[in-house]
Short mmCIF file of C-alpha atoms in Angstrom, two decimals:
data_model
loop_
_atom_site.label_atom_id
_atom_site.label_comp_id
_atom_site.label_asym_id
_atom_site.label_seq_id
_atom_site.Cartn_x
_atom_site.Cartn_y
_atom_site.Cartn_z
CA MET L 1 2.11 -79.94 72.18
CA PHE L 2 1.91 -82.14 75.28
CA LEU L 3 3.94 -85.32 74.87
CA SER L 4 3.28 -88.06 77.37
CA VAL L 5 5.90 -90.41 78.73
CA PHE L 6 3.90 -93.08 76.88
CA ASP L 7 4.26 -91.18 73.60
CA LEU L 8 8.04 -91.16 73.85
CA PHE L 9 8.39 -94.70 75.23
CA LYS L 10 6.30 -96.99 73.03
CA ILE L 11 6.58 -100.78 72.89
CA GLY L 12 7.06 -101.95 69.33
CA VAL L 13 9.26 -104.00 67.04
CA GLY L 14 12.57 -103.41 65.29
CA PRO L 15 14.47 -102.44 63.39
CA SER L 16 13.20 -98.84 63.09
CA SER L 17 10.53 -96.76 64.77
CA SER L 18 10.22 -94.38 61.81
CA HIS L 19 10.77 -96.90 59.01
CA THR L 20 9.15 -100.03 60.47
CA MET L 21 6.70 -99.05 63.19
CA GLY L 22 5.64 -95.88 61.35
CA PRO L 23 4.66 -97.55 58.05
CA MET L 24 2.87 -100.31 59.97
CA VAL L 25 0.84 -97.75 61.91
CA ALA L 26 0.14 -95.72 58.75
CA ALA L 27 -1.06 -98.78 56.80
CA ARG L 28 -3.35 -99.77 59.64
CA ARG L 29 -4.68 -96.22 59.86
CA PHE L 30 -5.45 -96.33 56.13
CA LEU L 31 -7.55 -99.45 56.62
CA HIS L 32 -9.69 -97.56 59.11
CA HIS L 33 -9.84 -94.51 56.84
CA VAL L 34 -11.09 -96.60 53.91
CA ARG L 35 -13.70 -98.32 56.05
CA ASP L 36 -14.79 -95.48 58.34
CA GLY L 37 -13.42 -92.23 56.90
CA ASP L 38 -15.26 -89.30 55.39
CA TRP L 39 -14.70 -89.66 51.63
CA PRO L 40 -17.05 -89.72 48.60
CA ARG L 41 -18.45 -93.22 48.13
CA PRO L 42 -19.73 -93.79 44.57
CA ALA L 43 -22.76 -96.03 44.61
CA SER L 44 -21.54 -97.96 41.59
CA ALA L 45 -18.00 -98.59 42.80
CA SER L 46 -16.36 -100.37 45.71
CA VAL L 47 -12.79 -100.83 46.86
CA HIS L 48 -11.09 -103.70 45.11
CA ARG L 49 -7.35 -103.10 45.47
CA ILE L 50 -4.87 -101.22 47.70
CA GLN L 51 -1.66 -99.53 46.56
CA ALA L 52 1.12 -98.00 48.65
CA SER L 53 4.20 -95.99 47.74
CA LEU L 54 7.18 -95.09 49.92
CA HIS L 55 9.06 -91.83 49.37
CA GLY L 56 12.23 -90.04 50.44
CA SER L 57 14.20 -91.78 53.15
CA LEU L 58 11.56 -94.50 53.35
CA ALA L 59 12.28 -95.39 49.73
CA PHE L 60 16.07 -95.26 49.96
CA THR L 61 16.46 -97.34 53.12
CA GLY L 62 13.06 -99.02 53.25
CA LYS L 63 14.20 -102.50 52.34
CA GLY L 64 16.97 -102.48 54.95
CA HIS L 65 14.52 -101.19 57.54
CA SER L 66 11.77 -103.68 56.52
CA SER L 67 9.42 -100.84 55.55
CA ASP L 68 7.87 -102.95 52.81
CA ARG L 69 7.13 -105.79 55.22
CA ALA L 70 5.79 -103.27 57.74
CA VAL L 71 3.27 -101.95 55.19
CA ILE L 72 2.05 -105.48 54.52
CA LEU L 73 1.78 -106.22 58.24
CA GLY L 74 -0.18 -103.01 58.82
CA LEU L 75 -2.56 -103.79 55.97
CA MET L 76 -3.04 -107.22 57.52
CA GLY L 77 -4.17 -105.45 60.71
CA CYS L 78 -1.00 -105.78 62.80
CA ASP L 79 -0.15 -103.29 65.55
CA PRO L 80 3.54 -102.81 66.55
CA ALA L 81 2.66 -102.84 70.25
CA THR L 82 1.03 -106.29 70.13
CA LEU L 83 2.76 -107.93 67.16
CA ASP L 84 4.44 -111.24 67.89
CA PRO L 85 7.79 -111.16 66.03
CA ASP L 86 7.61 -114.94 65.64
CA ALA L 87 4.37 -114.61 63.66
CA VAL L 88 5.73 -112.16 61.08
CA GLU L 89 7.05 -114.65 58.52
CA GLY L 90 3.75 -116.51 58.36
CA ILE L 91 1.81 -113.30 57.75
CA ILE L 92 4.19 -112.13 55.02
CA GLU L 93 4.10 -115.55 53.32
CA ARG L 94 0.29 -115.60 53.38
CA ASN L 95 0.13 -112.25 51.60
CA ALA L 96 2.76 -113.33 49.05
CA ARG L 97 0.75 -116.48 48.32
CA ASP L 98 -2.74 -114.97 48.13
CA CYS L 99 -1.95 -111.36 47.09
CA VAL L 100 -4.73 -110.25 49.41
CA VAL L 101 -4.76 -108.24 52.64
CA GLU L 102 -7.25 -109.54 55.17
CA ALA L 103 -7.45 -107.77 58.51
CA GLN L 104 -9.99 -108.77 61.12
CA GLY L 105 -13.05 -106.55 60.82
CA PHE L 106 -12.22 -105.41 57.28
CA ALA L 107 -13.15 -106.60 53.83
CA PRO L 108 -10.44 -108.52 51.93
CA TRP L 109 -8.74 -106.39 49.29
CA ALA L 110 -6.27 -107.27 46.58
CA PHE L 111 -2.67 -106.31 47.35
CA ASP L 112 0.16 -107.82 45.35
CA PRO L 113 3.41 -106.46 46.85
CA THR L 114 5.28 -106.98 43.59
CA ARG L 115 2.87 -104.58 41.86
CA ASP L 116 1.14 -102.56 44.55
CA LEU L 117 4.07 -101.65 46.83
CA ILE L 118 6.24 -99.01 45.18
CA PHE L 119 9.60 -97.61 46.28
CA ASP L 120 9.52 -94.16 44.69
CA TYR L 121 13.11 -92.86 44.60
CA ASP L 122 12.24 -89.81 42.50
CA GLU L 123 9.52 -88.05 44.49
CA THR L 124 10.00 -86.80 48.04
CA LEU L 125 6.67 -85.75 49.48
CA PRO L 126 6.64 -82.11 50.65
CA GLY L 127 5.82 -82.53 54.32
CA HIS L 128 8.67 -84.70 55.60
CA ALA L 129 11.47 -86.98 54.42
CA ASN L 130 9.48 -90.04 55.53
CA GLY L 131 6.39 -89.86 53.32
CA MET L 132 3.89 -92.56 52.30
CA ARG L 133 0.96 -92.46 49.91
CA PHE L 134 -1.85 -95.02 50.10
CA CYS L 135 -4.60 -95.46 47.51
CA ALA L 136 -7.75 -97.56 47.36
CA LEU L 137 -8.83 -98.45 43.80
CA ASP L 138 -11.94 -99.91 42.26
CA GLU L 139 -11.88 -102.95 39.98
CA ASN L 140 -11.17 -100.70 36.95
CA GLY L 141 -8.11 -99.16 38.61
CA GLN L 142 -9.76 -95.82 39.37
CA VAL L 143 -8.59 -94.21 42.61
CA LEU L 144 -11.42 -93.92 45.13
CA VAL L 145 -9.41 -92.86 48.20
CA ARG L 146 -5.95 -91.31 48.43
CA GLN L 147 -4.21 -90.53 51.73
CA VAL L 148 -0.70 -89.30 52.59
CA TYR L 149 0.99 -90.05 55.90
CA TYR L 150 4.32 -89.02 57.36
CA SER L 151 6.39 -91.00 59.83
CA VAL L 152 7.98 -88.20 61.82
CA GLY L 153 10.21 -90.21 64.16
CA GLY L 154 9.79 -92.37 67.23
CA GLY L 155 6.80 -94.21 65.75
CA PHE L 156 4.74 -91.01 65.47
CA VAL L 157 2.55 -90.93 62.34
CA VAL L 158 0.55 -87.95 61.08
CA ASP L 159 -1.55 -87.26 58.02
CA GLU L 160 -1.20 -84.08 55.98
CA MET L 161 -3.66 -82.04 58.05
CA GLU L 162 -2.15 -83.21 61.33
CA LEU L 163 1.32 -82.32 60.09
CA GLU L 164 0.21 -78.79 59.24
CA ARG L 165 -1.31 -78.37 62.69
CA MET L 166 1.84 -79.75 64.27
CA LYS L 167 4.06 -77.34 62.34
CA ALA L 168 1.76 -74.49 63.33
CA GLY L 169 2.08 -75.49 66.98
CA VAL L 170 -1.60 -76.36 67.29
CA ASP L 171 -2.30 -79.22 69.67
CA PRO L 172 -5.44 -80.99 68.37
CA ALA L 173 -6.21 -82.31 71.86
CA PRO L 174 -4.67 -80.04 74.50
CA PRO L 175 -4.48 -81.72 77.91
CA ARG L 176 -6.75 -80.47 80.61
CA ASN L 177 -5.38 -78.22 83.33
CA THR L 178 -1.72 -79.16 82.91
CA PRO L 179 -0.18 -77.74 86.09
CA HIS L 180 3.33 -77.23 84.66
CA PRO L 181 2.92 -76.59 80.89
CA PHE L 182 6.58 -76.13 79.99
CA ALA L 183 7.52 -76.30 76.30
CA SER L 184 11.15 -75.26 76.72
CA ALA L 185 13.97 -75.90 79.16
CA ARG L 186 13.84 -72.27 80.28
CA GLU L 187 10.15 -72.58 81.17
CA MET L 188 10.86 -75.92 82.87
CA LEU L 189 13.51 -74.36 85.14
CA GLU L 190 11.34 -71.32 85.90
CA MET L 191 8.42 -73.55 86.90
CA ALA L 192 10.69 -75.76 88.99
CA ALA L 193 12.00 -72.69 90.82
CA ARG L 194 8.49 -71.33 91.46
CA SER L 195 7.03 -74.65 92.57
CA GLY L 196 10.04 -76.01 94.42
CA LYS L 197 9.45 -79.34 92.65
CA SER L 198 11.81 -81.61 90.76
CA ILE L 199 11.46 -82.11 87.01
CA ALA L 200 10.16 -85.64 87.64
CA ALA L 201 7.56 -84.36 90.10
CA MET L 202 6.31 -81.75 87.63
CA LYS L 203 6.18 -84.30 84.82
CA ARG L 204 4.32 -86.73 87.09
CA GLU L 205 1.69 -84.09 87.90
CA ASN L 206 1.34 -83.22 84.21
CA GLU L 207 0.79 -86.89 83.34
CA LEU L 208 -1.82 -87.30 86.07
CA ALA L 209 -3.71 -84.20 84.94
CA ALA L 210 -3.55 -85.04 81.24
CA SER L 211 -4.49 -88.71 81.48
CA GLY L 212 -6.80 -88.91 84.47
CA ARG L 213 -4.78 -91.84 85.80
CA SER L 214 -4.35 -92.29 89.52
CA ALA L 215 -0.82 -91.96 90.90
CA PRO L 216 -0.51 -95.72 91.60
CA VAL L 217 -1.67 -96.62 88.08
CA LEU L 218 0.72 -94.12 86.50
CA GLY L 219 3.60 -95.50 88.53
CA GLN L 220 2.73 -99.06 87.60
CA GLU L 221 2.53 -98.24 83.89
CA VAL L 222 5.82 -96.31 83.92
CA ARG L 223 7.46 -99.29 85.61
CA GLN L 224 5.99 -101.49 82.88
CA ILE L 225 7.96 -99.43 80.37
CA TRP L 226 11.10 -100.25 82.31
CA GLY L 227 10.02 -103.90 82.47
CA ALA L 228 9.83 -104.02 78.66
CA MET L 229 13.23 -102.33 78.35
CA ASP L 230 14.78 -104.70 80.87
CA ALA L 231 13.29 -107.71 79.08
CA CYS L 232 14.85 -106.48 75.84
CA VAL L 233 18.26 -106.15 77.53
CA LYS L 234 17.97 -109.69 78.88
CA ARG L 235 16.93 -111.12 75.50
CA GLY L 236 19.81 -109.37 73.81
CA LEU L 237 22.24 -110.79 76.36
CA SER L 238 20.97 -114.32 75.75
CA GLU L 239 21.01 -114.49 71.95
CA GLU L 240 23.85 -115.44 69.62
CA GLY L 241 24.33 -115.74 65.89
CA GLU L 242 24.23 -113.52 62.85
CA LEU L 243 21.92 -110.57 62.38
CA PRO L 244 19.65 -110.60 59.31
CA GLY L 245 20.15 -108.37 56.30
CA GLY L 246 23.24 -109.62 54.48
CA LEU L 247 26.04 -107.72 56.26
CA PHE L 248 26.93 -110.86 58.26
CA VAL L 249 27.19 -108.83 61.47
CA LYS L 250 27.48 -111.15 64.47
CA ARG L 251 25.84 -110.53 67.82
CA ARG L 252 28.51 -109.70 70.42
CA ALA L 253 26.58 -108.72 73.54
CA LYS L 254 26.17 -112.24 74.99
CA GLY L 255 29.86 -113.12 74.74
CA LEU L 256 30.99 -109.78 76.09
CA ALA L 257 28.54 -109.95 78.99
CA GLU L 258 29.68 -113.45 79.95
CA LYS L 259 33.29 -112.26 80.09
CA LEU L 260 32.35 -109.18 82.13
CA GLU L 261 30.26 -111.30 84.50
CA ARG L 262 33.18 -113.64 85.14
CA ASN L 263 35.36 -110.66 86.00
CA TRP L 264 32.58 -109.32 88.23
CA GLN L 265 32.27 -112.60 90.13
CA ASP L 266 36.04 -112.84 90.52
CA ASN L 267 36.15 -109.24 91.76
CA MET L 268 38.39 -108.34 88.85
CA LEU L 269 36.85 -104.98 88.01
CA GLY L 270 39.15 -102.97 85.79
CA PRO L 271 39.13 -99.19 85.43
CA LEU L 272 36.84 -99.45 82.39
CA ALA L 273 34.24 -101.76 83.98
CA ALA L 274 31.50 -99.13 84.03
CA ASN L 275 32.05 -98.25 80.37
CA ASP L 276 32.15 -101.94 79.45
CA TRP L 277 28.81 -102.66 81.11
CA LEU L 278 27.23 -99.56 79.60
CA SER L 279 28.35 -100.68 76.17
CA VAL L 280 27.20 -104.27 76.48
CA PHE L 281 23.75 -103.28 77.79
CA ALA L 282 23.26 -100.86 74.87
CA MET L 283 24.53 -103.35 72.31
CA ALA L 284 22.19 -106.03 73.66
CA VAL L 285 19.16 -103.82 72.98
CA ASN L 286 20.25 -102.70 69.55
CA GLU L 287 21.22 -106.18 68.43
CA GLU L 288 17.73 -107.27 69.43
CA ASN L 289 16.29 -104.29 67.53
CA ALA L 290 18.31 -105.15 64.43
CA ALA L 291 16.88 -108.66 64.59
CA GLY L 292 13.32 -107.31 64.55
CA GLY L 293 12.62 -108.09 68.20
CA LYS L 294 10.46 -106.29 70.77
CA VAL L 295 11.94 -102.95 71.80
CA VAL L 296 10.84 -99.69 73.38
CA THR L 297 11.28 -96.44 71.46
CA ALA L 298 13.61 -94.34 73.59
CA PRO L 299 12.89 -92.04 71.88
CA THR L 300 13.39 -94.09 68.67
CA ASN L 301 14.28 -97.68 67.84
CA GLY L 302 17.60 -96.66 66.31
CA ALA L 303 18.53 -95.10 69.67
CA ALA L 304 16.66 -97.60 71.83
CA GLY L 305 19.74 -98.87 73.67
CA VAL L 306 20.99 -95.70 75.35
CA ILE L 307 18.37 -95.18 78.08
CA PRO L 308 18.04 -98.88 79.06
CA ALA L 309 21.85 -99.13 79.18
CA VAL L 310 22.22 -96.14 81.51
CA LEU L 311 19.41 -97.29 83.79
CA SER L 312 20.76 -100.89 83.80
CA TYR L 313 24.19 -99.50 84.69
CA HIS L 314 22.70 -97.44 87.51
CA LEU L 315 20.92 -100.49 88.93
CA LYS L 316 24.03 -102.68 88.70
CA PHE L 317 26.45 -100.23 90.30
CA ASN L 318 24.02 -98.70 92.82
CA PRO L 319 22.22 -101.50 94.70
CA GLY L 320 18.96 -100.62 96.37
CA VAL L 321 17.48 -98.39 93.65
CA SER L 322 13.78 -97.94 94.43
CA ASP L 323 10.80 -98.20 92.10
CA GLU L 324 10.21 -94.48 92.61
CA GLN L 325 13.75 -93.71 91.40
CA ILE L 326 13.12 -95.76 88.26
CA GLU L 327 9.94 -93.76 87.68
CA ASP L 328 11.80 -90.49 88.30
CA PHE L 329 14.50 -91.48 85.81
CA LEU L 330 12.00 -92.19 83.04
CA LEU L 331 9.76 -89.21 83.80
CA THR L 332 12.75 -86.85 83.78
CA ALA L 333 14.01 -88.39 80.53
CA ALA L 334 10.55 -87.99 78.99
CA ALA L 335 10.38 -84.33 80.02
CA ILE L 336 13.65 -83.64 78.18
CA GLY L 337 12.61 -85.76 75.18
CA GLY L 338 9.35 -83.85 74.89
CA ILE L 339 11.17 -80.53 74.82
CA ILE L 340 13.54 -81.78 72.12
CA LYS L 341 10.77 -83.19 69.93
CA THR L 342 8.62 -80.08 70.35
CA ASN L 343 11.40 -77.67 69.38
CA ALA L 344 13.55 -79.73 66.99
CA SER L 345 13.24 -83.39 65.98
CA ILE L 346 14.00 -86.96 67.04
CA SER L 347 13.92 -88.19 63.42
CA GLY L 348 17.15 -89.35 61.78
CA ALA L 349 15.58 -88.72 58.38
CA GLU L 350 14.95 -85.11 59.37
CA VAL L 351 18.06 -84.08 61.36
CA GLY L 352 20.48 -87.02 61.27
CA CYS L 353 21.55 -89.22 64.17
CA GLN L 354 22.02 -86.20 66.43
CA GLY L 355 18.24 -86.32 66.69
CA GLU L 356 18.19 -89.99 67.63
CA VAL L 357 21.23 -91.02 69.68
CA GLY L 358 21.88 -87.39 70.62
CA SER L 359 18.38 -86.98 72.01
CA ALA L 360 18.55 -90.36 73.76
CA ALA L 361 21.86 -89.42 75.41
CA ALA L 362 20.42 -86.11 76.60
CA MET L 363 17.37 -87.87 78.03
CA ALA L 364 19.48 -90.54 79.73
CA ALA L 365 21.93 -87.99 81.16
CA ALA L 366 19.04 -86.00 82.62
CA GLY L 367 17.43 -89.09 84.12
CA LEU L 368 20.67 -90.24 85.71
CA ALA L 369 21.48 -86.80 87.08
CA ALA L 370 18.00 -86.63 88.60
CA VAL L 371 18.19 -89.96 90.46
CA MET L 372 21.72 -89.14 91.61
CA GLY L 373 20.33 -86.15 93.48
CA GLY L 374 20.83 -83.40 90.92
CA THR L 375 18.98 -80.11 91.08
CA PRO L 376 16.77 -79.11 88.12
CA GLU L 377 19.63 -76.87 86.93
CA GLN L 378 22.12 -79.75 87.07
CA VAL L 379 19.66 -82.02 85.26
CA GLU L 380 19.23 -79.46 82.48
CA ASN L 381 23.02 -79.06 82.33
CA ALA L 382 23.49 -82.83 82.00
CA ALA L 383 21.06 -82.98 79.07
CA GLU L 384 22.77 -80.05 77.37
CA ILE L 385 26.27 -81.55 77.70
CA ALA L 386 25.14 -84.86 76.24
CA LEU L 387 23.27 -83.29 73.33
CA GLU L 388 25.97 -80.73 72.56
CA HIS L 389 28.52 -83.43 71.94
CA HIS L 390 26.33 -85.21 69.41
CA LEU L 391 25.68 -82.09 67.29
CA GLY L 392 26.25 -82.71 63.61
CA MET L 393 26.13 -86.50 63.89
CA THR L 394 24.97 -87.98 60.60
CA CYS L 395 22.68 -90.95 60.02
CA ASP L 396 24.47 -93.14 57.47
CA PRO L 397 23.46 -96.78 58.02
CA VAL L 398 25.47 -99.22 55.94
CA GLY L 399 23.19 -101.18 53.64
CA GLY L 400 20.18 -99.29 55.01
CA LEU L 401 20.31 -101.59 58.05
CA VAL L 402 20.16 -100.48 61.68
CA GLN L 403 23.42 -102.27 62.45
CA VAL L 404 26.57 -100.41 61.38
CA PRO L 405 27.28 -97.93 62.94
CA CYS L 406 24.03 -97.91 64.92
CA ILE L 407 24.69 -100.69 67.45
CA GLU L 408 28.04 -99.36 68.67
CA ARG L 409 26.79 -95.77 68.37
CA ASN L 410 24.25 -96.53 71.09
CA ALA L 411 27.04 -97.83 73.31
CA LEU L 412 29.00 -94.62 72.91
CA GLY L 413 25.84 -92.57 73.44
CA ALA L 414 25.33 -94.31 76.79
CA VAL L 415 28.94 -93.60 77.80
CA LYS L 416 28.53 -89.94 76.87
CA ALA L 417 25.29 -89.74 78.85
CA VAL L 418 26.92 -90.98 82.05
CA THR L 419 29.90 -88.69 81.53
CA ALA L 420 27.57 -85.73 80.98
CA ALA L 421 25.63 -86.50 84.15
CA SER L 422 28.84 -86.79 86.15
CA LEU L 423 30.19 -83.47 84.85
CA ALA L 424 26.91 -81.72 85.61
CA LEU L 425 26.71 -83.14 89.13
CA HIS L 426 30.20 -81.82 89.87
CA GLY L 427 29.01 -78.32 88.94
CA ASP L 428 26.40 -76.01 90.39
CA GLY L 429 24.06 -76.03 87.39
CA GLN L 430 25.37 -72.78 85.94
CA HIS L 431 26.77 -73.24 82.45
CA PHE L 432 27.51 -71.34 79.28
CA VAL L 433 25.19 -72.95 76.68
CA PRO L 434 21.49 -73.32 77.64
CA LEU L 435 19.77 -76.55 76.63
CA ASP L 436 17.28 -74.56 74.53
CA ALA L 437 20.14 -73.04 72.51
CA CYS L 438 21.61 -76.50 71.97
CA ILE L 439 18.26 -77.87 70.78
CA GLU L 440 17.83 -74.95 68.37
CA THR L 441 21.36 -75.55 67.08
CA MET L 442 20.46 -79.18 66.44
CA ARG L 443 17.37 -78.10 64.52
CA GLN L 444 19.35 -75.66 62.37
CA THR L 445 22.16 -78.17 61.80
CA GLY L 446 19.64 -80.78 60.70
CA ARG L 447 17.98 -78.30 58.34
CA ASP L 448 21.34 -77.49 56.74
CA MET L 449 22.58 -81.10 56.60
CA ASP L 450 22.72 -82.68 53.16
CA ALA L 451 19.99 -85.28 52.61
CA LYS L 452 22.57 -87.97 51.86
CA TYR L 453 23.53 -87.89 55.55
CA LYS L 454 19.94 -88.20 56.80
CA GLU L 455 19.01 -91.90 56.73
CA THR L 456 19.16 -92.31 52.98
CA SER L 457 22.36 -94.41 52.94
CA GLN L 458 23.69 -92.21 50.14
CA GLY L 459 26.67 -90.80 52.05
CA GLY L 460 29.12 -91.35 54.87
CA LEU L 461 29.89 -94.89 55.99
CA ALA L 462 27.07 -96.20 53.81
CA VAL L 463 29.07 -95.46 50.66
CA ASN L 464 32.61 -95.80 52.00
CA VAL L 465 32.30 -99.26 53.53
CA VAL L 466 32.15 -102.19 51.13
CA GLU L 467 29.20 -104.41 52.00
CA CYS L 468 30.10 -108.07 52.52
#
């Protein structure tokens, strides 16, 4: 399956790509399915009410991840990419008052969240840990339309048929004439060797062929991704106060950055300055994500801080970075992220946090190695080192919130990414464990991992830390 750089890096809202953006997208898709879809339409009946149920991980951590609010926003016609976070409260309050969902271009339908939005802790839908079922009912309560969706990580949403095609490896819309159709790291390196091109150059040519964009337009839109990431870093560094959700976690990025900046201006750079800046950049993004702000999936919201932190670090410590290098960083990262998602998962509910922060660290390490002059073999090595040392990492958010340990975990993921890139660049690209083997190990580890460690908040820190 071809995954575009714009599939992996999507502008949306926090706190979770799978638990917030996914349900919002699914609810909005259901609106279109009810209005435009191919389903039997009894002449004597019309849609009167909507119901939604959340299952598996979405049920267990849905309230902490604002999944319930996301469903309401989606049924009110909101899109994560264009949603104004400041408008959310007004939309939620309007639904609570009127018990109706009214999206532009759609009929108004009854939807009382106290009755029609169900957290089903008993039934996990068979396709994926993040399952949702939507129903449209007539005025007598008879179901007219029923549709199941799965939020499979990174804001990707599929229905049951799409999920089956995805598991079978069938791309419903294969890109035209992709010049470098690699689906594994081995294929990527073979194609790089044959073509003499970098990973970024191959990915750029694939994007141009698949999308029909011109090279200048593609470059501009990739730089817009970085612009959104950079804006999120800056917002996170400017905000103070307590994060929502009841854990009373305070934002720390602004205070830490001000202290680091004073040291920078006074030329008092300690031996840990690089690590400190990496950490504060990552924390800024994930504090903003936890507050429900605008973020870019990279490849998920829960891991959104790693790639912006590493690229921000590179820009700060290496003056004169060109726009083309920024593009190369993100295109290389997207190439690695596409391989991981195709062959394993980026979903914490499916494979634990190794699939989120681990994947982000691998992507960031590859991007940094590429812009630091690494060969394709060194880039692949950097990704493998970063991913290998996240294997087995659980997803155990305290209180079901993307705060503890998620914010600091992104900081450490960024540090590991830079370390991995540095180690790879000091080698010749030859190494013992291939990236493909590491990705397969992650997939197997995630399959064997107990569900309580996969974004259900039923194990790990989530049960061993007393909530304030």
